[in-house]
Amino acid sequence: MLGLYVHIPFCSAICNYCNFNRGLYDGDLKTRYLGALLTEIGRKADGSPADTIFFGGGTPSLLEPSEVGQIVEACRTSFALAPRAEITLEANPETVTRDRLRAFRQAGINRLSFGVQSFRDEELQRLSRLHSAARAREAFAMARDAGFENISLDLMMWLPQQSVEQWFASVDALIALGPEHASLYLLEIYPNAPLKDAMARSRWSLAPDDDAAEMYLGAMSRLDDAGYGQYEISNVSRPGLESRHNLKYWTDGEWLGFGCGAHATRRGVREKNVASTEDYISAVLAGRPLETERRVLSKQEQFEEAVFTGLRLSEGVRVDAIESRYGIDLWARYGDDLRPFVDQRLLIYDGAFVRLTRDGMLLANEVMSIFIGPPVR
Ligand code: SF4
């Protein structure tokens, strides 16, 4: 089944580390953008079965619940949306109220993903986030009150001035709330990020690399102890509550993307919509193609992607699935190169799956580089 991704590129303020496709909220622009989104969804309607919708951004929770409802309805009428489809809204804690959350639920949202990032106010301030730790806890409680039974929280580790213990304090605070799902990301500071200047000005530093490894491994073992199952390098969940939408990206699945900068992958073709919000709206209004990139993926690219994304998963890559889809016996072809990783306990091959160990996940790129190799025939 297809996944449907809807991009909402508006934020109340721009965080100093953010490298996503987003801009400042503007009511008029938002109204025009929504009109364009509904047109694009209608244009791509083909009645195919779909079982997930994911509102990502930006800050999708800045939309009115009625606007979210219109988009969900458009997806429902344009595609054969499964009755128990997973419909996720990314939300920033400062944007929600009890009433708005109730209305989002009525609009069809059944999963929330809160961008919490940290439960320590000084860290949130260094990241120029608009919420406090107390507001994040309050938003979570309001979401529970509104009836949300599937909530994910995002945290970021290796923040400026963050010690290992301070990071664990945030992880423990997350566990105390008891969300169904959590994503833990390493902060990446891109070259022109305003955060880089702020760090230089304020003499903030990052903990050493070894501490980053300890942060990752320590957080995962705390989450293990609390009953969460790690299913992907950065993601854990309660049993059966993995993100069905994101799993499509990691299991060689297919998805459509709506909105500026949204990607789609279907039948071996990768497409990307024009990134600028204004250009996207004009292209929709003029009936021009929205895709600035359209590439038929070569067999080699499809194979590499299936292996790279599969290795991100805790269960690893199914050797027989790769063989039947790409005609490659993974171990026969790459076993000699992979064996040193097995000897170092970074990789496991059990005859059915090739998977990274948790230590191996820290060195995933090195292992993955083995597969960038001779073309698939
Ligand atoms: S809220 Fe998210 S998308 Fe918006 S600026 Fe901050 S990090 Fe970027």
PDB file of C-alpha atoms in Angstrom, residues 54-63 88-97 100-101 104 109 111-117 129 131 136 139-140 143 148 151-154:
ATOM      1  CA  PHE A  54       2.027  11.789   7.321  1.00  0.00           C
ATOM      2  CA  PHE A  55       1.842  15.567   7.799  1.00  0.00           C
ATOM      3  CA  GLY A  56       5.472  16.702   8.058  1.00  0.00           C
ATOM      4  CA  GLY A  57       7.130  20.071   7.989  1.00  0.00           C
ATOM      5  CA  GLY A  58       7.728  22.736   8.963  1.00  0.00           C
ATOM      6  CA  THR A  59       5.123  22.812  11.681  1.00  0.00           C
ATOM      7  CA  PRO A  60       1.933  21.108  10.462  1.00  0.00           C
ATOM      8  CA  SER A  61       0.225  21.783  13.814  1.00  0.00           C
ATOM      9  CA  LEU A  62       0.061  25.478  12.830  1.00  0.00           C
ATOM     10  CA  LEU A  63      -2.766  24.532  10.446  1.00  0.00           C
ATOM     11  CA  THR A  88       0.244  11.319  11.758  1.00  0.00           C
ATOM     12  CA  LEU A  89       0.586  15.034  12.465  1.00  0.00           C
ATOM     13  CA  GLU A  90       3.949  16.501  13.447  1.00  0.00           C
ATOM     14  CA  ALA A  91       3.291  19.024  16.192  1.00  0.00           C
ATOM     15  CA  ASN A  92       5.300  21.564  18.135  1.00  0.00           C
ATOM     16  CA  PRO A  93       4.345  21.694  21.821  1.00  0.00           C
ATOM     17  CA  GLU A  94       3.678  25.466  21.873  1.00  0.00           C
ATOM     18  CA  THR A  95       1.101  25.264  19.055  1.00  0.00           C
ATOM     19  CA  VAL A  96      -1.459  22.985  20.674  1.00  0.00           C
ATOM     20  CA  THR A  97      -4.348  23.476  23.059  1.00  0.00           C
ATOM     21  CA  ARG A 100      -7.239  22.117  18.971  1.00  0.00           C
ATOM     22  CA  LEU A 101      -6.008  18.615  19.789  1.00  0.00           C
ATOM     23  CA  PHE A 104      -7.316  17.376  15.142  1.00  0.00           C
ATOM     24  CA  ILE A 109      -5.441  12.459  13.014  1.00  0.00           C
ATOM     25  CA  ARG A 111      -1.011   9.721  15.744  1.00  0.00           C
ATOM     26  CA  LEU A 112       0.956  12.743  16.986  1.00  0.00           C
ATOM     27  CA  SER A 113       4.676  13.290  16.723  1.00  0.00           C
ATOM     28  CA  PHE A 114       5.848  16.045  19.069  1.00  0.00           C
ATOM     29  CA  GLY A 115       9.154  17.797  18.423  1.00  0.00           C
ATOM     30  CA  VAL A 116      10.290  17.986  22.068  1.00  0.00           C
ATOM     31  CA  GLN A 117      14.081  17.813  21.442  1.00  0.00           C
ATOM     32  CA  ARG A 129      13.036  26.526  20.380  1.00  0.00           C
ATOM     33  CA  HIS A 131       8.648  25.866  24.038  1.00  0.00           C
ATOM     34  CA  ALA A 136       6.136  19.875  26.291  1.00  0.00           C
ATOM     35  CA  ALA A 139       1.140  19.323  25.485  1.00  0.00           C
ATOM     36  CA  PHE A 140       1.628  15.589  26.036  1.00  0.00           C
ATOM     37  CA  ALA A 143      -2.952  15.071  23.862  1.00  0.00           C
ATOM     38  CA  PHE A 148      -4.512  10.285  21.484  1.00  0.00           C
ATOM     39  CA  ILE A 151       2.136   9.587  20.494  1.00  0.00           C
ATOM     40  CA  SER A 152       5.750   9.859  19.454  1.00  0.00           C
ATOM     41  CA  LEU A 153       8.304  12.225  20.996  1.00  0.00           C
ATOM     42  CA  ASP A 154      11.490  13.397  19.264  1.00  0.00           C
TER      43      ASP A 154
END
